[in-house]
PDB file of C-alpha atoms in Angstrom:
ATOM      1  CA  MET A   1       3.014  48.241 -21.354  1.00 44.00           C
ATOM      2  CA  ALA A   2       1.472  45.090 -22.854  1.00 47.00           C
ATOM      3  CA  ARG A   3      -1.575  43.671 -21.108  1.00 47.00           C
ATOM      4  CA  LYS A   4      -1.009  40.279 -19.507  1.00 57.00           C
ATOM      5  CA  LYS A   5      -3.109  37.598 -21.097  1.00 79.00           C
ATOM      6  CA  GLY A   6      -5.795  35.872 -19.083  1.00 84.00           C
ATOM      7  CA  ARG A   7      -7.577  36.447 -15.796  1.00 91.00           C
ATOM      8  CA  GLU A   8      -6.083  35.966 -12.351  1.00 93.00           C
ATOM      9  CA  ILE A   9      -8.013  32.893 -11.155  1.00 95.00           C
ATOM     10  CA  HIS A  10      -6.751  30.844  -8.206  1.00 96.00           C
ATOM     11  CA  GLY A  11      -7.937  27.421  -7.064  1.00 97.00           C
ATOM     12  CA  TRP A  12      -8.528  23.842  -8.135  1.00 97.00           C
ATOM     13  CA  LEU A  13     -10.920  22.420 -10.707  1.00 98.00           C
ATOM     14  CA  ILE A  14     -11.487  18.668 -10.546  1.00 97.00           C
ATOM     15  CA  VAL A  15     -12.292  17.226 -13.961  1.00 97.00           C
ATOM     16  CA  ASP A  16     -13.651  13.720 -14.562  1.00 97.00           C
ATOM     17  CA  LYS A  17     -11.529  13.062 -17.641  1.00 97.00           C
ATOM     18  CA  PRO A  18     -13.051  10.863 -20.352  1.00 97.00           C
ATOM     19  CA  ALA A  19     -11.113   8.374 -22.482  1.00 95.00           C
ATOM     20  CA  GLY A  20      -9.583   9.662 -25.698  1.00 94.00           C
ATOM     21  CA  VAL A  21      -8.412  13.028 -24.355  1.00 95.00           C
ATOM     22  CA  GLY A  22      -4.875  13.903 -23.251  1.00 93.00           C
ATOM     23  CA  SER A  23      -4.206  15.515 -19.862  1.00 93.00           C
ATOM     24  CA  THR A  24      -2.542  18.541 -21.464  1.00 94.00           C
ATOM     25  CA  ASP A  25      -5.586  18.997 -23.710  1.00 96.00           C
ATOM     26  CA  VAL A  26      -7.837  19.111 -20.642  1.00 97.00           C
ATOM     27  CA  VAL A  27      -5.642  21.776 -19.040  1.00 96.00           C
ATOM     28  CA  GLY A  28      -5.738  23.828 -22.235  1.00 96.00           C
ATOM     29  CA  LYS A  29      -9.513  23.649 -22.493  1.00 97.00           C
ATOM     30  CA  VAL A  30     -10.010  24.642 -18.845  1.00 97.00           C
ATOM     31  CA  ARG A  31      -7.673  27.580 -19.252  1.00 96.00           C
ATOM     32  CA  TRP A  32      -9.508  28.663 -22.418  1.00 97.00           C
ATOM     33  CA  ALA A  33     -12.985  28.235 -20.924  1.00 97.00           C
ATOM     34  CA  LEU A  34     -12.108  30.364 -17.885  1.00 97.00           C
ATOM     35  CA  ASP A  35      -9.782  32.740 -19.756  1.00 95.00           C
ATOM     36  CA  ALA A  36      -7.297  31.899 -16.997  1.00 96.00           C
ATOM     37  CA  LYS A  37      -3.788  33.296 -17.016  1.00 95.00           C
ATOM     38  CA  LYS A  38      -2.117  30.178 -15.615  1.00 94.00           C
ATOM     39  CA  ALA A  39      -3.050  26.506 -15.283  1.00 95.00           C
ATOM     40  CA  GLY A  40      -1.430  23.101 -14.826  1.00 94.00           C
ATOM     41  CA  HIS A  41      -2.308  19.590 -13.656  1.00 93.00           C
ATOM     42  CA  ALA A  42      -1.191  17.353 -10.810  1.00 90.00           C
ATOM     43  CA  GLY A  43      -0.485  13.929 -12.290  1.00 85.00           C
ATOM     44  CA  THR A  44      -0.852  12.839 -15.898  1.00 87.00           C
ATOM     45  CA  LEU A  45      -3.541  10.367 -16.922  1.00 90.00           C
ATOM     46  CA  ASP A  46      -3.022   8.268 -20.061  1.00 88.00           C
ATOM     47  CA  PRO A  47      -5.299   9.347 -22.947  1.00 89.00           C
ATOM     48  CA  ASP A  48      -7.280   6.100 -22.689  1.00 92.00           C
ATOM     49  CA  ALA A  49      -7.693   6.435 -18.894  1.00 95.00           C
ATOM     50  CA  THR A  50     -10.596   8.169 -17.158  1.00 97.00           C
ATOM     51  CA  GLY A  51     -11.180   9.778 -13.793  1.00 97.00           C
ATOM     52  CA  VAL A  52      -9.690  12.460 -11.565  1.00 97.00           C
ATOM     53  CA  LEU A  53      -7.566  15.080 -13.255  1.00 97.00           C
ATOM     54  CA  ALA A  54      -6.875  17.895 -10.799  1.00 97.00           C
ATOM     55  CA  ILE A  55      -6.331  21.215 -12.582  1.00 97.00           C
ATOM     56  CA  ALA A  56      -4.463  23.923 -10.652  1.00 97.00           C
ATOM     57  CA  LEU A  57      -5.201  27.527 -11.557  1.00 97.00           C
ATOM     58  CA  GLY A  58      -3.073  30.563 -10.781  1.00 96.00           C
ATOM     59  CA  GLU A  59      -1.333  30.426  -7.389  1.00 97.00           C
ATOM     60  CA  ALA A  60      -2.678  26.883  -6.834  1.00 97.00           C
ATOM     61  CA  THR A  61       0.047  25.707  -9.226  1.00 96.00           C
ATOM     62  CA  LYS A  62       2.453  26.295  -6.305  1.00 96.00           C
ATOM     63  CA  THR A  63       0.702  23.482  -4.414  1.00 96.00           C
ATOM     64  CA  VAL A  64       1.023  20.911  -7.237  1.00 95.00           C
ATOM     65  CA  PRO A  65       4.116  19.258  -5.648  1.00 93.00           C
ATOM     66  CA  ILE A  66       2.088  18.591  -2.490  1.00 93.00           C
ATOM     67  CA  LEU A  67      -0.702  16.833  -4.386  1.00 92.00           C
ATOM     68  CA  THR A  68       1.785  14.943  -6.561  1.00 91.00           C
ATOM     69  CA  GLU A  69       3.161  13.287  -3.418  1.00 91.00           C
ATOM     70  CA  ALA A  70      -0.303  12.247  -2.180  1.00 94.00           C
ATOM     71  CA  LEU A  71      -1.707   8.724  -2.473  1.00 96.00           C
ATOM     72  CA  LYS A  72      -3.916   7.958  -5.487  1.00 97.00           C
ATOM     73  CA  ALA A  73      -6.417   5.157  -6.170  1.00 98.00           C
ATOM     74  CA  TYR A  74      -7.070   3.367  -9.461  1.00 98.00           C
ATOM     75  CA  ASP A  75      -9.704   0.868 -10.550  1.00 98.00           C
ATOM     76  CA  PHE A  76      -8.549  -1.151 -13.540  1.00 98.00           C
ATOM     77  CA  THR A  77      -9.231  -4.257 -15.599  1.00 98.00           C
ATOM     78  CA  VAL A  78      -6.465  -6.584 -16.728  1.00 98.00           C
ATOM     79  CA  ASN A  79      -7.104  -8.747 -19.768  1.00 98.00           C
ATOM     80  CA  TRP A  80      -5.172 -12.028 -19.664  1.00 98.00           C
ATOM     81  CA  GLY A  81      -3.516 -13.820 -22.550  1.00 98.00           C
ATOM     82  CA  ALA A  82      -1.528 -11.063 -24.261  1.00 98.00           C
ATOM     83  CA  GLU A  83       1.327  -8.670 -23.558  1.00 96.00           C
ATOM     84  CA  THR A  84       1.349  -5.542 -25.708  1.00 93.00           C
ATOM     85  CA  ALA A  85       3.890  -2.933 -26.792  1.00 88.00           C
ATOM     86  CA  THR A  86       2.151  -0.288 -24.664  1.00 89.00           C
ATOM     87  CA  ASP A  87       0.995  -2.563 -21.812  1.00 92.00           C
ATOM     88  CA  ASP A  88      -2.577  -1.569 -22.613  1.00 93.00           C
ATOM     89  CA  ALA A  89      -5.191  -2.437 -25.239  1.00 93.00           C
ATOM     90  CA  SER A  90      -3.976   0.192 -27.730  1.00 89.00           C
ATOM     91  CA  GLY A  91      -0.643  -1.516 -28.414  1.00 88.00           C
ATOM     92  CA  ALA A  92       0.380  -4.295 -30.774  1.00 90.00           C
ATOM     93  CA  VAL A  93       0.431  -7.780 -29.260  1.00 96.00           C
ATOM     94  CA  LEU A  94       4.011  -8.895 -28.580  1.00 94.00           C
ATOM     95  CA  LYS A  95       3.369 -12.256 -26.915  1.00 96.00           C
ATOM     96  CA  SER A  96       0.309 -14.375 -26.200  1.00 98.00           C
ATOM     97  CA  SER A  97      -0.608 -17.202 -23.855  1.00 98.00           C
ATOM     98  CA  ASP A  98      -3.474 -19.661 -23.480  1.00 98.00           C
ATOM     99  CA  ASN A  99      -3.002 -19.827 -19.706  1.00 97.00           C
ATOM    100  CA  ARG A 100      -5.649 -18.254 -17.471  1.00 98.00           C
ATOM    101  CA  PRO A 101      -5.375 -17.733 -13.681  1.00 98.00           C
ATOM    102  CA  ASP A 102      -8.192 -18.367 -11.243  1.00 97.00           C
ATOM    103  CA  ALA A 103      -9.135 -15.958  -8.471  1.00 98.00           C
ATOM    104  CA  ASP A 104      -7.101 -17.818  -5.839  1.00 98.00           C
ATOM    105  CA  ALA A 105      -3.947 -17.647  -7.958  1.00 98.00           C
ATOM    106  CA  ILE A 106      -4.450 -13.922  -8.557  1.00 98.00           C
ATOM    107  CA  ARG A 107      -4.953 -13.197  -4.847  1.00 98.00           C
ATOM    108  CA  ALA A 108      -1.867 -15.240  -3.975  1.00 98.00           C
ATOM    109  CA  ALA A 109       0.250 -13.155  -6.386  1.00 98.00           C
ATOM    110  CA  LEU A 110      -0.857  -9.721  -5.158  1.00 98.00           C
ATOM    111  CA  PRO A 111       1.285  -9.413  -1.986  1.00 98.00           C
ATOM    112  CA  VAL A 112       4.450  -9.317  -4.117  1.00 97.00           C
ATOM    113  CA  PHE A 113       3.126  -6.091  -5.644  1.00 97.00           C
ATOM    114  CA  THR A 114       2.391  -4.293  -2.370  1.00 97.00           C
ATOM    115  CA  GLY A 115       4.595  -2.244  -0.070  1.00 97.00           C
ATOM    116  CA  GLU A 116       7.874  -0.831  -1.377  1.00 97.00           C
ATOM    117  CA  ILE A 117       8.408  -2.409  -4.811  1.00 97.00           C
ATOM    118  CA  MET A 118      10.662  -1.785  -7.801  1.00 95.00           C
ATOM    119  CA  GLN A 119       8.794  -1.070 -11.023  1.00 94.00           C
ATOM    120  CA  VAL A 120      10.028  -0.768 -14.615  1.00 90.00           C
ATOM    121  CA  PRO A 121       7.880   1.908 -16.339  1.00 87.00           C
ATOM    122  CA  PRO A 122       6.205   1.067 -19.654  1.00 84.00           C
ATOM    123  CA  ASN A 123       8.268   1.952 -22.714  1.00 73.00           C
ATOM    124  CA  VAL A 124       5.421   4.234 -23.778  1.00 61.00           C
ATOM    125  CA  SER A 125       5.589   6.495 -20.712  1.00 56.00           C
ATOM    126  CA  ALA A 126       6.612  10.044 -19.826  1.00 54.00           C
ATOM    127  CA  VAL A 127       9.890   8.909 -18.242  1.00 53.00           C
ATOM    128  CA  LYS A 128      12.863  10.864 -19.608  1.00 51.00           C
ATOM    129  CA  VAL A 129      15.756   9.048 -21.297  1.00 48.00           C
ATOM    130  CA  GLU A 130      18.719  11.342 -21.959  1.00 50.00           C
ATOM    131  CA  GLY A 131      16.396  14.319 -22.096  1.00 54.00           C
ATOM    132  CA  GLU A 132      13.810  12.671 -24.375  1.00 54.00           C
ATOM    133  CA  ARG A 133      10.429  11.259 -23.372  1.00 48.00           C
ATOM    134  CA  ALA A 134      10.349   7.460 -23.508  1.00 47.00           C
ATOM    135  CA  TYR A 135       7.102   7.462 -25.498  1.00 50.00           C
ATOM    136  CA  ASP A 136       8.703   9.598 -28.235  1.00 49.00           C
ATOM    137  CA  LEU A 137      11.692   7.252 -28.504  1.00 42.00           C
ATOM    138  CA  ALA A 138       9.459   4.157 -28.471  1.00 46.00           C
ATOM    139  CA  ARG A 139       7.316   5.538 -31.285  1.00 52.00           C
ATOM    140  CA  GLU A 140      10.483   6.136 -33.306  1.00 46.00           C
ATOM    141  CA  GLY A 141      11.257   2.441 -32.973  1.00 50.00           C
ATOM    142  CA  GLU A 142      14.119   2.652 -30.471  1.00 51.00           C
ATOM    143  CA  LYS A 143      14.713  -0.332 -28.201  1.00 57.00           C
ATOM    144  CA  LEU A 144      14.478   0.893 -24.612  1.00 59.00           C
ATOM    145  CA  GLU A 145      15.756  -0.612 -21.377  1.00 68.00           C
ATOM    146  CA  LEU A 146      14.197   1.579 -18.714  1.00 75.00           C
ATOM    147  CA  ALA A 147      15.576   1.381 -15.189  1.00 83.00           C
ATOM    148  CA  ALA A 148      13.418   0.071 -12.360  1.00 89.00           C
ATOM    149  CA  ARG A 149      12.126   2.728  -9.971  1.00 91.00           C
ATOM    150  CA  PRO A 150      10.861   2.466  -6.401  1.00 94.00           C
ATOM    151  CA  LEU A 151       7.099   2.687  -5.878  1.00 95.00           C
ATOM    152  CA  TRP A 152       5.016   2.566  -2.712  1.00 97.00           C
ATOM    153  CA  VAL A 153       1.868   0.467  -3.172  1.00 98.00           C
ATOM    154  CA  GLU A 154      -0.418   0.981  -0.204  1.00 98.00           C
ATOM    155  CA  SER A 155      -2.835  -1.753  -1.279  1.00 98.00           C
ATOM    156  CA  LEU A 156      -3.735  -3.932  -4.271  1.00 98.00           C
ATOM    157  CA  GLU A 157      -6.978  -5.867  -4.104  1.00 98.00           C
ATOM    158  CA  LEU A 158      -8.971  -8.119  -6.396  1.00 98.00           C
ATOM    159  CA  LEU A 159     -12.507  -6.845  -7.000  1.00 98.00           C
ATOM    160  CA  GLY A 160     -13.777  -9.506  -9.399  1.00 98.00           C
ATOM    161  CA  THR A 161     -12.857 -11.927 -12.184  1.00 98.00           C
ATOM    162  CA  THR A 162     -14.033 -13.379 -15.470  1.00 97.00           C
ATOM    163  CA  PRO A 163     -12.317 -16.284 -17.240  1.00 96.00           C
ATOM    164  CA  ASP A 164     -10.250 -13.828 -19.300  1.00 98.00           C
ATOM    165  CA  SER A 165      -9.878 -10.785 -17.033  1.00 98.00           C
ATOM    166  CA  ALA A 166      -9.624  -9.411 -13.512  1.00 98.00           C
ATOM    167  CA  ASP A 167     -10.833  -6.166 -11.926  1.00 98.00           C
ATOM    168  CA  LEU A 168      -8.464  -4.680  -9.365  1.00 98.00           C
ATOM    169  CA  ARG A 169      -8.041  -1.584  -7.204  1.00 98.00           C
ATOM    170  CA  MET A 170      -4.626  -0.118  -6.387  1.00 98.00           C
ATOM    171  CA  VAL A 171      -3.722   2.646  -3.965  1.00 98.00           C
ATOM    172  CA  CYS A 172      -0.192   3.897  -4.556  1.00 97.00           C
ATOM    173  CA  GLY A 173       2.194   6.797  -4.183  1.00 95.00           C
ATOM    174  CA  LYS A 174       3.945   9.045  -6.664  1.00 91.00           C
ATOM    175  CA  GLY A 175       5.100   7.679 -10.015  1.00 87.00           C
ATOM    176  CA  GLY A 176       3.043   4.497 -10.204  1.00 90.00           C
ATOM    177  CA  TYR A 177       2.223   2.926 -13.572  1.00 92.00           C
ATOM    178  CA  VAL A 178      -0.872   0.734 -13.503  1.00 95.00           C
ATOM    179  CA  ARG A 179       0.073  -0.637 -16.933  1.00 94.00           C
ATOM    180  CA  ALA A 180       3.346  -1.917 -15.482  1.00 95.00           C
ATOM    181  CA  ILE A 181       1.471  -3.630 -12.647  1.00 97.00           C
ATOM    182  CA  ALA A 182      -0.772  -5.383 -15.193  1.00 97.00           C
ATOM    183  CA  ARG A 183       2.228  -6.446 -17.289  1.00 97.00           C
ATOM    184  CA  ASP A 184       4.223  -7.754 -14.323  1.00 97.00           C
ATOM    185  CA  LEU A 185       1.230  -9.486 -12.738  1.00 98.00           C
ATOM    186  CA  GLY A 186       0.562 -11.274 -16.044  1.00 98.00           C
ATOM    187  CA  ARG A 187       4.157 -12.426 -16.167  1.00 97.00           C
ATOM    188  CA  ALA A 188       4.122 -13.581 -12.541  1.00 98.00           C
ATOM    189  CA  LEU A 189       0.962 -15.618 -13.176  1.00 98.00           C
ATOM    190  CA  GLY A 190       2.386 -17.117 -16.377  1.00 97.00           C
ATOM    191  CA  CYS A 191      -0.537 -15.907 -18.466  1.00 98.00           C
ATOM    192  CA  LEU A 192       0.601 -12.454 -19.662  1.00 98.00           C
ATOM    193  CA  GLY A 193      -1.646  -9.412 -19.367  1.00 98.00           C
ATOM    194  CA  HIS A 194      -2.364  -5.806 -20.222  1.00 97.00           C
ATOM    195  CA  VAL A 195      -4.666  -3.033 -19.006  1.00 97.00           C
ATOM    196  CA  ALA A 196      -8.037  -2.947 -20.742  1.00 97.00           C
ATOM    197  CA  HIS A 197      -9.704  -0.187 -18.668  1.00 97.00           C
ATOM    198  CA  LEU A 198      -8.238   2.285 -16.174  1.00 97.00           C
ATOM    199  CA  ARG A 199      -9.942   4.860 -13.959  1.00 98.00           C
ATOM    200  CA  ARG A 200      -8.377   7.067 -11.277  1.00 98.00           C
ATOM    201  CA  ILE A 201     -11.087   7.205  -8.632  1.00 97.00           C
ATOM    202  CA  TRP A 202      -9.352   9.609  -6.263  1.00 97.00           C
ATOM    203  CA  SER A 203      -6.153  11.603  -5.945  1.00 96.00           C
ATOM    204  CA  GLY A 204      -5.267  12.937  -2.506  1.00 95.00           C
ATOM    205  CA  PRO A 205      -8.364  14.816  -1.284  1.00 95.00           C
ATOM    206  CA  PHE A 206     -10.039  14.903  -4.715  1.00 97.00           C
ATOM    207  CA  ASP A 207     -12.649  12.360  -5.819  1.00 96.00           C
ATOM    208  CA  ALA A 208     -13.778  11.516  -9.357  1.00 95.00           C
ATOM    209  CA  GLN A 209     -17.450  11.612  -8.387  1.00 93.00           C
ATOM    210  CA  ASP A 210     -17.032  15.294  -7.511  1.00 93.00           C
ATOM    211  CA  GLY A 211     -15.384  16.149 -10.840  1.00 96.00           C
ATOM    212  CA  ILE A 212     -16.971  18.260 -13.546  1.00 97.00           C
ATOM    213  CA  ALA A 213     -17.659  16.452 -16.825  1.00 97.00           C
ATOM    214  CA  PHE A 214     -15.253  17.326 -19.629  1.00 97.00           C
ATOM    215  CA  ASP A 215     -18.101  18.155 -22.022  1.00 95.00           C
ATOM    216  CA  ARG A 216     -19.251  20.922 -19.629  1.00 96.00           C
ATOM    217  CA  ILE A 217     -15.961  22.774 -19.995  1.00 97.00           C
ATOM    218  CA  ASP A 218     -16.855  25.593 -22.364  1.00 96.00           C
ATOM    219  CA  ARG A 219     -16.904  29.381 -22.248  1.00 96.00           C
ATOM    220  CA  ALA A 220     -20.705  29.230 -22.381  1.00 96.00           C
ATOM    221  CA  ASN A 221     -20.580  27.421 -19.010  1.00 96.00           C
ATOM    222  CA  GLN A 222     -18.038  29.724 -17.374  1.00 95.00           C
ATOM    223  CA  ALA A 223     -20.271  30.499 -14.379  1.00 95.00           C
ATOM    224  CA  GLU A 224     -20.899  26.787 -13.756  1.00 95.00           C
ATOM    225  CA  ILE A 225     -17.174  26.040 -13.908  1.00 97.00           C
ATOM    226  CA  GLU A 226     -16.308  28.879 -11.550  1.00 96.00           C
ATOM    227  CA  ALA A 227     -18.919  27.580  -9.090  1.00 96.00           C
ATOM    228  CA  ALA A 228     -17.096  24.224  -9.092  1.00 96.00           C
ATOM    229  CA  LEU A 229     -13.709  25.761  -8.223  1.00 97.00           C
ATOM    230  CA  LEU A 230     -12.169  24.660  -4.937  1.00 97.00           C
ATOM    231  CA  PRO A 231      -9.893  26.948  -2.892  1.00 96.00           C
ATOM    232  CA  LEU A 232      -6.128  26.709  -3.215  1.00 95.00           C
ATOM    233  CA  HIS A 233      -5.797  25.175   0.248  1.00 95.00           C
ATOM    234  CA  ALA A 234      -8.012  22.192  -0.747  1.00 96.00           C
ATOM    235  CA  ALA A 235      -4.785  20.424  -1.769  1.00 95.00           C
ATOM    236  CA  LEU A 236      -3.104  21.033   1.598  1.00 95.00           C
ATOM    237  CA  ASN A 237      -5.195  18.757   3.850  1.00 90.00           C
ATOM    238  CA  ASP A 238      -2.204  16.561   4.694  1.00 91.00           C
ATOM    239  CA  LEU A 239      -0.191  19.491   6.106  1.00 95.00           C
ATOM    240  CA  PRO A 240      -0.713  21.034   9.541  1.00 96.00           C
ATOM    241  CA  GLN A 241      -2.424  24.425   9.377  1.00 97.00           C
ATOM    242  CA  MET A 242      -1.045  27.416  11.280  1.00 96.00           C
ATOM    243  CA  GLN A 243      -2.685  30.801  11.863  1.00 97.00           C
ATOM    244  CA  ALA A 244      -0.584  33.895  11.248  1.00 98.00           C
ATOM    245  CA  THR A 245      -0.778  36.900  13.540  1.00 97.00           C
ATOM    246  CA  ASP A 246      -1.418  40.260  11.858  1.00 96.00           C
ATOM    247  CA  ILE A 247       2.251  41.211  12.003  1.00 96.00           C
ATOM    248  CA  GLY A 248       3.275  37.666  11.081  1.00 97.00           C
ATOM    249  CA  ALA A 249       1.054  37.742   7.974  1.00 97.00           C
ATOM    250  CA  THR A 250       2.653  40.962   6.768  1.00 96.00           C
ATOM    251  CA  ARG A 251       6.151  39.523   7.212  1.00 97.00           C
ATOM    252  CA  ILE A 252       5.257  36.217   5.529  1.00 97.00           C
ATOM    253  CA  LEU A 253       3.731  37.936   2.506  1.00 96.00           C
ATOM    254  CA  ASN A 254       7.019  39.798   2.095  1.00 96.00           C
ATOM    255  CA  GLY A 255       8.941  36.499   2.170  1.00 96.00           C
ATOM    256  CA  ASN A 256      10.189  36.796   5.758  1.00 97.00           C
ATOM    257  CA  PRO A 257       9.710  34.506   8.778  1.00 97.00           C
ATOM    258  CA  GLY A 258       6.448  35.390  10.508  1.00 97.00           C
ATOM    259  CA  GLN A 259       4.801  34.669  13.845  1.00 97.00           C
ATOM    260  CA  VAL A 260       2.114  31.974  13.831  1.00 97.00           C
ATOM    261  CA  LEU A 261      -0.242  30.225  16.233  1.00 96.00           C
ATOM    262  CA  GLY A 262      -0.780  26.473  16.209  1.00 94.00           C
ATOM    263  CA  HIS A 263       0.977  23.170  16.832  1.00 92.00           C
ATOM    264  CA  ALA A 264       3.509  21.315  14.661  1.00 95.00           C
ATOM    265  CA  GLU A 265       6.856  19.590  14.969  1.00 95.00           C
ATOM    266  CA  PHE A 266       9.915  21.807  14.678  1.00 96.00           C
ATOM    267  CA  GLY A 267      11.033  21.834  11.031  1.00 96.00           C
ATOM    268  CA  GLU A 268       7.764  20.307   9.806  1.00 97.00           C
ATOM    269  CA  GLU A 269       6.222  21.523   6.552  1.00 97.00           C
ATOM    270  CA  VAL A 270       3.007  23.440   7.251  1.00 98.00           C
ATOM    271  CA  TRP A 271       0.642  25.851   5.565  1.00 97.00           C
ATOM    272  CA  VAL A 272      -0.269  29.216   7.001  1.00 98.00           C
ATOM    273  CA  SER A 273      -3.536  31.115   6.735  1.00 97.00           C
ATOM    274  CA  ARG A 274      -5.022  34.386   7.943  1.00 95.00           C
ATOM    275  CA  ASN A 275      -8.757  35.073   7.989  1.00 92.00           C
ATOM    276  CA  GLY A 276      -9.334  31.795   6.137  1.00 89.00           C
ATOM    277  CA  GLN A 277      -7.039  32.659   3.228  1.00 93.00           C
ATOM    278  CA  ALA A 278      -3.829  30.748   2.479  1.00 97.00           C
ATOM    279  CA  LEU A 279      -0.626  32.773   2.829  1.00 97.00           C
ATOM    280  CA  CYS A 280       2.173  30.265   2.276  1.00 98.00           C
ATOM    281  CA  ILE A 281       3.679  26.813   2.606  1.00 97.00           C
ATOM    282  CA  GLY A 282       6.737  26.827   4.824  1.00 98.00           C
ATOM    283  CA  ARG A 283       8.709  25.296   7.696  1.00 98.00           C
ATOM    284  CA  TYR A 284       7.647  25.650  11.301  1.00 98.00           C
ATOM    285  CA  MET A 285      10.578  27.005  13.279  1.00 95.00           C
ATOM    286  CA  GLY A 286       9.029  27.249  16.735  1.00 92.00           C
ATOM    287  CA  GLY A 287       6.562  30.144  16.950  1.00 94.00           C
ATOM    288  CA  GLU A 288       7.438  31.293  13.428  1.00 97.00           C
ATOM    289  CA  VAL A 289       7.161  29.911   9.919  1.00 97.00           C
ATOM    290  CA  GLN A 290       9.886  30.357   7.329  1.00 97.00           C
ATOM    291  CA  PRO A 291       7.904  30.688   4.070  1.00 97.00           C
ATOM    292  CA  GLY A 292       8.925  28.534   1.123  1.00 97.00           C
ATOM    293  CA  ARG A 293       6.118  29.290  -1.331  1.00 96.00           C
ATOM    294  CA  VAL A 294       4.151  32.494  -0.763  1.00 97.00           C
ATOM    295  CA  PHE A 295       0.698  32.824  -2.332  1.00 97.00           C
ATOM    296  CA  ASN A 296      -0.082  36.089  -4.047  1.00 92.00           C
ATOM    297  CA  LEU A 297      -3.873  36.070  -3.734  1.00 87.00           C
ATOM    298  CA  GLY A 298      -4.253  39.828  -3.555  1.00 72.00           C
ATOM    299  CA  GLN A 299      -3.722  40.122   0.198  1.00 54.00           C
ATOM    300  CA  ASN A 300      -2.605  43.488   1.480  1.00 39.00           C
ATOM    301  CA  SER A 301       1.018  43.100   2.548  1.00 36.00           C
ATOM    302  CA  SER A 302       1.559  46.758   3.458  1.00 29.00           C
TER     303      SER A 302
END
């Protein structure tokens, strides 16, 4: 029987991604450095963007959908006077304007971009169009008309201004494109705009200041990287935690409803642990949890 490649490593590694590196490249390097069997990320960052990139390893990949739904915060700079093909500084200038907004005008425009809004993603984005990624079609020269999508923007605040730019912070839900906010804000202010700098400062429970530097990710630093690993349940802070009984844990690990202790609403999504170790994500059914995703962390289910 062929040996499975890679080590069984479970948990989260928070990387402070630098500019000039793709999210998939970061995942690949982490997996290589740790010789990990399985890895993925929770939320793509543009190559030119920096900040939190949460890498899930092993069974933690089963919690990625939870983190994907969490709020995220971005600090970004919008340069006024030009709209580009990519809505950031890397794209060709499509239109230009000599108009410049003052701080009062910018603040007055921000409420339109908060709450439940409709957002058209940038043409150079990962949105799928008839099975193809929009950025692939855009690079092939195709004219795209992407559909507007709903986005929850928790807050959008002005941090500072210069005559030609503005620094802002946005907290938003799943699927937000900061580049689209910059583009649409520039249009609303009549001055045009694009993102010059973008940094994701936190994503759910994970903060950029706690992330490991990308240049430390190397097999020579394997012990340092492993010391920075967070447990699988670090991504589950927004879910109620239930404690499984001994018999309940055995049933849950075999994919069956199991008895738990704790408080939650009937039908609510929860996570279950035993002796401090995560067992599953599931639905609370009144004294029992019906497991949805069971974590195979080496617990004894016999």
